[in-house]
PDB file of C-alpha atoms in Angstrom:
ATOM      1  CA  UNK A   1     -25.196 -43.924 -24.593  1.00  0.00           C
ATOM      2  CA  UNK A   2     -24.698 -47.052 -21.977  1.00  0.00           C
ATOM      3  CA  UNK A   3     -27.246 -48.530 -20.517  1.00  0.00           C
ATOM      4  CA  UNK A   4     -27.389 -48.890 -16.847  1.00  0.00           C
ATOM      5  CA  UNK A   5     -28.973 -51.717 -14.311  1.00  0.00           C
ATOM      6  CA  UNK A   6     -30.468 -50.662 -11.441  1.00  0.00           C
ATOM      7  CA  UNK A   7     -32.939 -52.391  -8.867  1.00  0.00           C
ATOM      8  CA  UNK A   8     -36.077 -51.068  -8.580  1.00  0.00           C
ATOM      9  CA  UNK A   9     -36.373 -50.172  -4.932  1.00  0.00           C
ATOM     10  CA  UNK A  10     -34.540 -50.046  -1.835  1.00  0.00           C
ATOM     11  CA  UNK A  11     -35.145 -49.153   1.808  1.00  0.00           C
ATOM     12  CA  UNK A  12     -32.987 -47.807   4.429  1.00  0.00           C
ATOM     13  CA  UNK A  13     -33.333 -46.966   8.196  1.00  0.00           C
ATOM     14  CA  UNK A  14     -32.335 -43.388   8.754  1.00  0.00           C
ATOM     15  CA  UNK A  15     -29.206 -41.897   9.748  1.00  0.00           C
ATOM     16  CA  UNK A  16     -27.659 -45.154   8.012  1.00  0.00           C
ATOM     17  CA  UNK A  17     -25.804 -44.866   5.077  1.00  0.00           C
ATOM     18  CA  UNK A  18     -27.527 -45.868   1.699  1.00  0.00           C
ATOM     19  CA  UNK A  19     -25.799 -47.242  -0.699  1.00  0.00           C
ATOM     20  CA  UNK A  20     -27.578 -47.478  -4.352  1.00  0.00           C
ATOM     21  CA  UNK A  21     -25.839 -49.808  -7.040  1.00  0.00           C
ATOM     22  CA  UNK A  22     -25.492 -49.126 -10.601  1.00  0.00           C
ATOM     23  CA  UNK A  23     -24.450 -51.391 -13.614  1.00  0.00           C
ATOM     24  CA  UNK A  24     -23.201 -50.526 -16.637  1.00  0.00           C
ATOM     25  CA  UNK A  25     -21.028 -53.051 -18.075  1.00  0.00           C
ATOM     26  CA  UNK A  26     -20.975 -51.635 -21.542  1.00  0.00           C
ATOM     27  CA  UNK A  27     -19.775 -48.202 -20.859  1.00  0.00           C
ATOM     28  CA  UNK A  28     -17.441 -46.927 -23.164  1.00  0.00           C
ATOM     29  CA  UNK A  29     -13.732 -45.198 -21.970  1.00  0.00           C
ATOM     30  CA  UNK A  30     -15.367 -41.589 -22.797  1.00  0.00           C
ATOM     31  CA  UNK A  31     -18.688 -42.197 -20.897  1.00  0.00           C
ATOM     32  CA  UNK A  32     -18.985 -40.646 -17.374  1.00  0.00           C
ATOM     33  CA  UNK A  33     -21.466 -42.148 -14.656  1.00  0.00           C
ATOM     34  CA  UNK A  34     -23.440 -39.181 -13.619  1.00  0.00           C
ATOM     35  CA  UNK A  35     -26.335 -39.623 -10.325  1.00  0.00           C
ATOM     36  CA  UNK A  36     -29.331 -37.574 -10.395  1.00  0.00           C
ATOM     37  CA  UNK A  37     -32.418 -37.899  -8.097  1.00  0.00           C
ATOM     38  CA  UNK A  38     -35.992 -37.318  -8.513  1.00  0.00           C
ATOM     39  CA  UNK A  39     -38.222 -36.406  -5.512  1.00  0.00           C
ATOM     40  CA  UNK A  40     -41.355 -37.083  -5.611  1.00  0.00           C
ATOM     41  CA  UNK A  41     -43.326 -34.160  -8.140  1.00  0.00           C
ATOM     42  CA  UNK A  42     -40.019 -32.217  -8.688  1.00  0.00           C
ATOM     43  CA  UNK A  43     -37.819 -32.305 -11.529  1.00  0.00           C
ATOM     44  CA  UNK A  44     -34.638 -34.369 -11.288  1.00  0.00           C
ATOM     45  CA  UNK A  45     -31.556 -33.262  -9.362  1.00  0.00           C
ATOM     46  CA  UNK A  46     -27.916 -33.698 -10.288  1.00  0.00           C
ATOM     47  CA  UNK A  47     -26.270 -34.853  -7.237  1.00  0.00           C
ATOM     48  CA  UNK A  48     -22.860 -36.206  -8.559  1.00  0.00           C
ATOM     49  CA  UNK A  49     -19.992 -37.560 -11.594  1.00  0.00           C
ATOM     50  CA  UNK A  50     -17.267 -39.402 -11.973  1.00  0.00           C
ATOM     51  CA  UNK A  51     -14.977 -40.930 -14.769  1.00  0.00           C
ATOM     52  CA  UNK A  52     -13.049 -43.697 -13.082  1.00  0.00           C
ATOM     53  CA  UNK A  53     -11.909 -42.370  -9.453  1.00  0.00           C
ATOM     54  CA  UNK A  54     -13.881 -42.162  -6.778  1.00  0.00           C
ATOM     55  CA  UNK A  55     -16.161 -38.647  -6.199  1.00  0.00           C
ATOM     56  CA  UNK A  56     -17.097 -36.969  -3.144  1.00  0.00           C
ATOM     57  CA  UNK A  57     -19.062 -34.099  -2.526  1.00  0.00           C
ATOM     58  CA  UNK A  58     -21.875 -32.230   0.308  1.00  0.00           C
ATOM     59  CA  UNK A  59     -24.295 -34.671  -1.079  1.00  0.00           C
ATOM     60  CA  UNK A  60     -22.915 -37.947  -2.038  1.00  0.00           C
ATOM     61  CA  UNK A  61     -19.949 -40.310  -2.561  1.00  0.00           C
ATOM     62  CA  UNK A  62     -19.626 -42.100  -5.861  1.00  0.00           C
ATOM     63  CA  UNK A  63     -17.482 -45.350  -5.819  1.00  0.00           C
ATOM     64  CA  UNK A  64     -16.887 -46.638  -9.649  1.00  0.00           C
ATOM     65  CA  UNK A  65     -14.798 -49.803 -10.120  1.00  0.00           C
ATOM     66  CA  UNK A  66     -11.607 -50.223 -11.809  1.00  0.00           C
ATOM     67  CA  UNK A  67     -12.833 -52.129 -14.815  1.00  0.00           C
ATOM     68  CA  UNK A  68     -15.622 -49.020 -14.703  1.00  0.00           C
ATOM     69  CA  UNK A  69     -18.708 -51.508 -15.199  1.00  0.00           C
ATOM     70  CA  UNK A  70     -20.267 -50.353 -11.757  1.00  0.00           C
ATOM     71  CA  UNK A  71     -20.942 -47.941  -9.428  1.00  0.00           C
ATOM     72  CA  UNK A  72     -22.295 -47.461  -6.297  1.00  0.00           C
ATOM     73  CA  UNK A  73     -23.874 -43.976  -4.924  1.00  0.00           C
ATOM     74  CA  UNK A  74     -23.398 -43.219  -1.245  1.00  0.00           C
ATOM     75  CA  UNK A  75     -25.625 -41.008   0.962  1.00  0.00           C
ATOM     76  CA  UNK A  76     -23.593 -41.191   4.123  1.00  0.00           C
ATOM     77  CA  UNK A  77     -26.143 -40.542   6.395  1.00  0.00           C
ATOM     78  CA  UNK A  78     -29.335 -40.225   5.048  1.00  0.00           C
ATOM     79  CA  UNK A  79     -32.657 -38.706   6.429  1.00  0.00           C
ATOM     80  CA  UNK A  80     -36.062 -38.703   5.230  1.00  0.00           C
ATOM     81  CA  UNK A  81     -35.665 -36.176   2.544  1.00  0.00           C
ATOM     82  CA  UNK A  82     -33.815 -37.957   0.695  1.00  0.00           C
ATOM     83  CA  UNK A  83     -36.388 -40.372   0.370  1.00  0.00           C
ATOM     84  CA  UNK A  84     -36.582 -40.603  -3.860  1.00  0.00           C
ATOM     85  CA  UNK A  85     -35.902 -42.317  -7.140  1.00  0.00           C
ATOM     86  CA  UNK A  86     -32.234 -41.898  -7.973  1.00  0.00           C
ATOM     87  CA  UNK A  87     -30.901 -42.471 -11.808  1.00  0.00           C
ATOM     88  CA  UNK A  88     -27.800 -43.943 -12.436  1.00  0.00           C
ATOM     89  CA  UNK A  89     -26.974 -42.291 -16.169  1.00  0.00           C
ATOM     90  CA  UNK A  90     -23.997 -42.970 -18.215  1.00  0.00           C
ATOM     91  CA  UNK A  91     -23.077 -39.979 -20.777  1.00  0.00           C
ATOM     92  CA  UNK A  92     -20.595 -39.145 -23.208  1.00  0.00           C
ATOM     93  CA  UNK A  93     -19.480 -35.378 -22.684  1.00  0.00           C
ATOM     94  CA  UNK A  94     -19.181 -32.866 -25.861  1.00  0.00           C
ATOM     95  CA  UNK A  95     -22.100 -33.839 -28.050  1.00  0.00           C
ATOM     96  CA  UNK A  96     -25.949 -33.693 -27.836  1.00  0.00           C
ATOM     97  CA  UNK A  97     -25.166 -34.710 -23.999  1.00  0.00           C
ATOM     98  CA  UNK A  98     -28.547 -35.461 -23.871  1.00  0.00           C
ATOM     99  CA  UNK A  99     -29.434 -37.367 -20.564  1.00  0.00           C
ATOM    100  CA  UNK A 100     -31.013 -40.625 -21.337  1.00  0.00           C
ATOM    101  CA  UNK A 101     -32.535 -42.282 -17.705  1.00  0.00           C
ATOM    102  CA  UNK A 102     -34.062 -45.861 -17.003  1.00  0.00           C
ATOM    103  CA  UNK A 103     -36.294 -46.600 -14.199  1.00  0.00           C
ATOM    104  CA  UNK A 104     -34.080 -45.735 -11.408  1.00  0.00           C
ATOM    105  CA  UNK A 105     -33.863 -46.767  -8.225  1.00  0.00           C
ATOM    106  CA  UNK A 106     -36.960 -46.232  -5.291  1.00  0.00           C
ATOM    107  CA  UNK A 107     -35.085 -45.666  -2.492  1.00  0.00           C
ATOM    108  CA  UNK A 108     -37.413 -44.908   0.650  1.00  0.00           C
ATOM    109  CA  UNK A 109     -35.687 -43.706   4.097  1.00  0.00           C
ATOM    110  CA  UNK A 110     -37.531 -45.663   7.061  1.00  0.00           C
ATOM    111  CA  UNK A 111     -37.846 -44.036  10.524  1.00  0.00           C
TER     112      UNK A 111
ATOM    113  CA  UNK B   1     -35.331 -24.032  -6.485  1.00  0.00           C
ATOM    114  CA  UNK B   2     -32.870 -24.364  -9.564  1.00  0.00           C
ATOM    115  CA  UNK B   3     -33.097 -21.206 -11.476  1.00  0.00           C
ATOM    116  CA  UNK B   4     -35.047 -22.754 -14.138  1.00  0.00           C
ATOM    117  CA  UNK B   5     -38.922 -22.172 -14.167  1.00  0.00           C
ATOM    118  CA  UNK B   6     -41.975 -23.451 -16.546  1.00  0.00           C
ATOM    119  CA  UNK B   7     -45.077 -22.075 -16.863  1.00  0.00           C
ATOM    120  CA  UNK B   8     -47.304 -23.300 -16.317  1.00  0.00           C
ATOM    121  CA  UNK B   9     -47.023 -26.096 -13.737  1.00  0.00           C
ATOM    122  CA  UNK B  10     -50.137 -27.924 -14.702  1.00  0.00           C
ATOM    123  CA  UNK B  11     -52.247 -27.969 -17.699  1.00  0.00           C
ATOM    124  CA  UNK B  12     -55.465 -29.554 -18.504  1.00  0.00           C
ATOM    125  CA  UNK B  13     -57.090 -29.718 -22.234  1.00  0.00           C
ATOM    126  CA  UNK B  14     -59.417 -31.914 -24.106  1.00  0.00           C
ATOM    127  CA  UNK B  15     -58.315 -33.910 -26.871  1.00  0.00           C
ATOM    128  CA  UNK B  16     -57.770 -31.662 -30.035  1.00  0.00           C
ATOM    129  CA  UNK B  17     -56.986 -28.622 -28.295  1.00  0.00           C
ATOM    130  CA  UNK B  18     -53.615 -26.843 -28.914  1.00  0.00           C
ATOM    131  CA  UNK B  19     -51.310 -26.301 -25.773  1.00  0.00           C
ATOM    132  CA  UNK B  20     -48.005 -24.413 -25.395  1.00  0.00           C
ATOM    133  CA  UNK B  21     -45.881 -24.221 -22.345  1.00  0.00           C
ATOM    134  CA  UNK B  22     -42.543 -22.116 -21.553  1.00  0.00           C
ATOM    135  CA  UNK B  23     -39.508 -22.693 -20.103  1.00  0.00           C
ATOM    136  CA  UNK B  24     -37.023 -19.717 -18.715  1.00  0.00           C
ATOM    137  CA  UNK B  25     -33.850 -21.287 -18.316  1.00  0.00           C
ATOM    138  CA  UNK B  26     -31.033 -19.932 -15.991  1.00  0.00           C
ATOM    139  CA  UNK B  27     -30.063 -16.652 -17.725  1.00  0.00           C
ATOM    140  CA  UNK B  28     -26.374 -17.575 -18.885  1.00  0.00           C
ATOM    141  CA  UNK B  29     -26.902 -20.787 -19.917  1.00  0.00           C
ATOM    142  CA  UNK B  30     -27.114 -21.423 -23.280  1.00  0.00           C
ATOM    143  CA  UNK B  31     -27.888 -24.837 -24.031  1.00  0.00           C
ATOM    144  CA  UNK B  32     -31.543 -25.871 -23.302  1.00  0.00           C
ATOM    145  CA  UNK B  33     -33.090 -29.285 -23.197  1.00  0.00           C
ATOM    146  CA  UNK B  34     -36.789 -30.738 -23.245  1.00  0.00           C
ATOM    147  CA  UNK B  35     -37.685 -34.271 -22.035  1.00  0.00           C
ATOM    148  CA  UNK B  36     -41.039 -35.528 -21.544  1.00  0.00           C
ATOM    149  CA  UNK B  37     -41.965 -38.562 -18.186  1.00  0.00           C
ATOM    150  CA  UNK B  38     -45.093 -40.563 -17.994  1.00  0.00           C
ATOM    151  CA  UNK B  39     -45.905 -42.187 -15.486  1.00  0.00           C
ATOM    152  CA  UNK B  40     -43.557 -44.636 -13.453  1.00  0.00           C
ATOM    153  CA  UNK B  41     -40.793 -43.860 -16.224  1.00  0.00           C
ATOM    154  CA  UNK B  42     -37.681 -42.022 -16.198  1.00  0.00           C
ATOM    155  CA  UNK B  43     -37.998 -38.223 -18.428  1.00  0.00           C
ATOM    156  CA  UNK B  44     -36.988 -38.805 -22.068  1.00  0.00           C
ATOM    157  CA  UNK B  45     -35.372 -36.627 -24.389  1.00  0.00           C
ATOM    158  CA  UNK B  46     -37.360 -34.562 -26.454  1.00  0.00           C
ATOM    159  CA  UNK B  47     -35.288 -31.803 -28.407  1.00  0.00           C
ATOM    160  CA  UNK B  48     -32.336 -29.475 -27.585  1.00  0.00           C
ATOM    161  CA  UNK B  49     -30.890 -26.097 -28.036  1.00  0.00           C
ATOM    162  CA  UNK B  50     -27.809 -24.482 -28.415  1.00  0.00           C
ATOM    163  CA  UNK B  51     -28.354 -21.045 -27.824  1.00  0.00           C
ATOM    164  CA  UNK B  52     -31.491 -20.206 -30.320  1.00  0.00           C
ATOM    165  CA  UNK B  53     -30.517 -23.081 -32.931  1.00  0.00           C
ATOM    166  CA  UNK B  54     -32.495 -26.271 -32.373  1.00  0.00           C
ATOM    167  CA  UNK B  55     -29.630 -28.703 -32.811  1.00  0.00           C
ATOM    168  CA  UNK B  56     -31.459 -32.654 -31.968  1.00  0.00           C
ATOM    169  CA  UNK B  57     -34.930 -33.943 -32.117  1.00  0.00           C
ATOM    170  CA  UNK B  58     -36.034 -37.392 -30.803  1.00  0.00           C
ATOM    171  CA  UNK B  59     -38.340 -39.370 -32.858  1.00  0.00           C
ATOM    172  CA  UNK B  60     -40.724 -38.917 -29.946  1.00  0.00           C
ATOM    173  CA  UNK B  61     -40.920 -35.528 -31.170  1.00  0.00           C
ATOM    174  CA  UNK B  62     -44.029 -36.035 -33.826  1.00  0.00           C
ATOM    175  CA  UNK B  63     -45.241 -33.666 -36.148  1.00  0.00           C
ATOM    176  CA  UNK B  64     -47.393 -32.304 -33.733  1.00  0.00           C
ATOM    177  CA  UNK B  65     -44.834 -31.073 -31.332  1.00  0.00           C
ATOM    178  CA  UNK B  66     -42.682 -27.977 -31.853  1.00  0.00           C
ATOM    179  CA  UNK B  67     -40.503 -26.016 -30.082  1.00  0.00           C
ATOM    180  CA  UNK B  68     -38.361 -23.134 -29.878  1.00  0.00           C
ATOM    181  CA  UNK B  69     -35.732 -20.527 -28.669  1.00  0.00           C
ATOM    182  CA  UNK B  70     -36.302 -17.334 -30.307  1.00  0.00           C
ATOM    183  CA  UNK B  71     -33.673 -15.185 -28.750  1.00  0.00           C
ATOM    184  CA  UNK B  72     -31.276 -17.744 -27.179  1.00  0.00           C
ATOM    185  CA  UNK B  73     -33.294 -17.488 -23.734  1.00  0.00           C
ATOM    186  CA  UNK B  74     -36.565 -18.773 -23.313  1.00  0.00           C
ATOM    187  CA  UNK B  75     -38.142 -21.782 -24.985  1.00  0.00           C
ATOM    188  CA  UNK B  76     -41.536 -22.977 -26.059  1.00  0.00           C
ATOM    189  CA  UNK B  77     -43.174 -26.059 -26.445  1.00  0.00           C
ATOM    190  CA  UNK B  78     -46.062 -26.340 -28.467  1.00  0.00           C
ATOM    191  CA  UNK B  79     -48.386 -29.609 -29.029  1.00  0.00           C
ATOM    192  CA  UNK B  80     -51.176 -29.392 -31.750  1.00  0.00           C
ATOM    193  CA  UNK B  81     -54.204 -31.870 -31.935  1.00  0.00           C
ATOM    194  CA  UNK B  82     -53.373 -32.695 -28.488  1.00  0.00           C
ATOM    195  CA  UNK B  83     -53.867 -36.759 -27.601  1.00  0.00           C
ATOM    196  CA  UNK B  84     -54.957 -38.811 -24.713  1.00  0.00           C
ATOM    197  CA  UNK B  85     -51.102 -40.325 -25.113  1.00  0.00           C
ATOM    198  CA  UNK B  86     -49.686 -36.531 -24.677  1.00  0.00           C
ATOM    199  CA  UNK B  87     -50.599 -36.714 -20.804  1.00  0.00           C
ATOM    200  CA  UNK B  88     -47.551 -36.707 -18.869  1.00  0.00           C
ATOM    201  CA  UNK B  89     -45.045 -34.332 -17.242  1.00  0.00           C
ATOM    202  CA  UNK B  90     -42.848 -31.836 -19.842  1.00  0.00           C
ATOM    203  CA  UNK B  91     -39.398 -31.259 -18.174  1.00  0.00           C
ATOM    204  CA  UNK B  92     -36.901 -28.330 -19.133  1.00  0.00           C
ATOM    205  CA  UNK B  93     -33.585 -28.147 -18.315  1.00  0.00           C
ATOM    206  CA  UNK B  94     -30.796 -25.916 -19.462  1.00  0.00           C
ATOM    207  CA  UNK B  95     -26.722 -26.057 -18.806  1.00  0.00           C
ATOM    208  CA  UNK B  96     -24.080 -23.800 -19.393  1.00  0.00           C
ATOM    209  CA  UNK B  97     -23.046 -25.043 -22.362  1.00  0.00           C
ATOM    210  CA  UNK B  98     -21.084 -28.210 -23.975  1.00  0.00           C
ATOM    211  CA  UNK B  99     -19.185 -30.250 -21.588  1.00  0.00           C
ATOM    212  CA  UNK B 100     -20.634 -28.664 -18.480  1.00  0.00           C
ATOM    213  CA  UNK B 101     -21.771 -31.535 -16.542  1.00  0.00           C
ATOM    214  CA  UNK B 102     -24.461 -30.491 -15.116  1.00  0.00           C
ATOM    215  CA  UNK B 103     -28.024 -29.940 -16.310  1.00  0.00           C
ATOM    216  CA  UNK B 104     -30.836 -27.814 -13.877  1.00  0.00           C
ATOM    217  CA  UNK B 105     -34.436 -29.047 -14.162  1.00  0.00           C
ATOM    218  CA  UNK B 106     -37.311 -27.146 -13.717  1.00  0.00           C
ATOM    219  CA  UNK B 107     -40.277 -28.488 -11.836  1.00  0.00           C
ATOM    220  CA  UNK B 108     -41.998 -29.651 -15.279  1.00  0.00           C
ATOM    221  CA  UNK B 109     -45.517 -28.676 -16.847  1.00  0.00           C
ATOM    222  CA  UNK B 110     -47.874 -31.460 -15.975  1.00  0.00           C
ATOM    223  CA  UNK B 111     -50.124 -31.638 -19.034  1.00  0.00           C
ATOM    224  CA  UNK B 112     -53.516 -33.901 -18.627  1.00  0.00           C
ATOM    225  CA  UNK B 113     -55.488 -34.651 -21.838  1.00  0.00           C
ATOM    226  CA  UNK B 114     -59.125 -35.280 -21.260  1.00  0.00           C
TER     227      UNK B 114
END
């Protein structure tokens, strides 16, 4: 699988949107970019994919270039629970589909 | 709450001592995965199953560790000769099955080696 760059923390005021970037400039055409989030002492939490269009769902937005070597995960309007370490995971799908995660991103919602 | 449990949620042993811990995955899902986060790191990939058929082991997966799915539901994971460098949280997740895209986690076994 890819690997992915991410920075190491972030902070955002609340009720602003975050927006969390991801690179992955190696990806191959049968790789999706898949978000998941960790909150603190909890397992991780699948929050959104995407193959080369852009993603929406209740949780996030997911905005993936056209040459597919980054992303960028949206919370439109986030609050303090979603105060966490998100992973930005590139995986092939049909296989082991094993999820393999780097450090992540700390992103910590401000009052 | 995901559907997925473990059992138990926090486990302390001294050095040497066997430990095993369970997963119950979310009944039809047949594909069940293990990973394994210390401290400050993202979870790793252990092992995974397809149904009761152990299909992938890491190399992280020493001699020490085994696991299994005896009837396609539950798993175990079993360390022997436990080691100071076995602390760390054990994750299970399962799926529904190959190119489902999304994997459930439990809310991991903490295991602390003294």
């Amino acid at each position: 699988d890819a690997k992915t760059t991410q920075p190491p923390s972030m902070d955002c005021a609340e009720g602003r949107a975050a927006n969390l970037p991801c690179n992955h400039s190696t990806i191959s055409g049968n790789e999706y970019v898949y978000w998941y989030r960790q909150i603190h002492s909890q397992g991780p939490q699948y929050i959104i994919h995407g193959l080369k269009n852009n993603e929406t769902n209740e949780m996030a937005s997911l905005i993936i270039t056209e040459d597919r070597k980054s992303s960028t995960l949206i919370l439109p309007h986030a609050t303090l629970r979603d105060t966490a370490v998100y992973y930005c995971i590139v995986r092939v799908v049909f296989g082991n589909e094993k999820l393999t995660f780097g450090t992540g991103t700390r992103l910590t919602i401000i009052p | 709450d995901t559907g997925v449990s473990q059992d138990p949620r926090h486990k302390i042993t001294k050095r040497g001592q066997n430990v095993t811990f369970r997963c119950d995955p979310i009944s039809e899902h047949n594909r069940l995965y293990w990973y394994r986060q210390t401290l400050g790191q993202g979870p790793e990939f252990l092992t995974y199953f397809q149904n009761e058929a152990q299909l992938e082991k890491s190399r992280l997966l020493s001699d020490r560790f085994s696991a299994e799915r005896p009837k396609g539901s539950f798993s175990t994971l079993e360390i022997q000769r436990t080691e100071q460098g076995d602390s760390a949280m054990y994750l299970c997740a399962s799926t529904l099955g190959q190119g489902s895209y999304e994997q459930y986690f439990g809310p991991g076994t903490r295991l602390t080696v003294t």
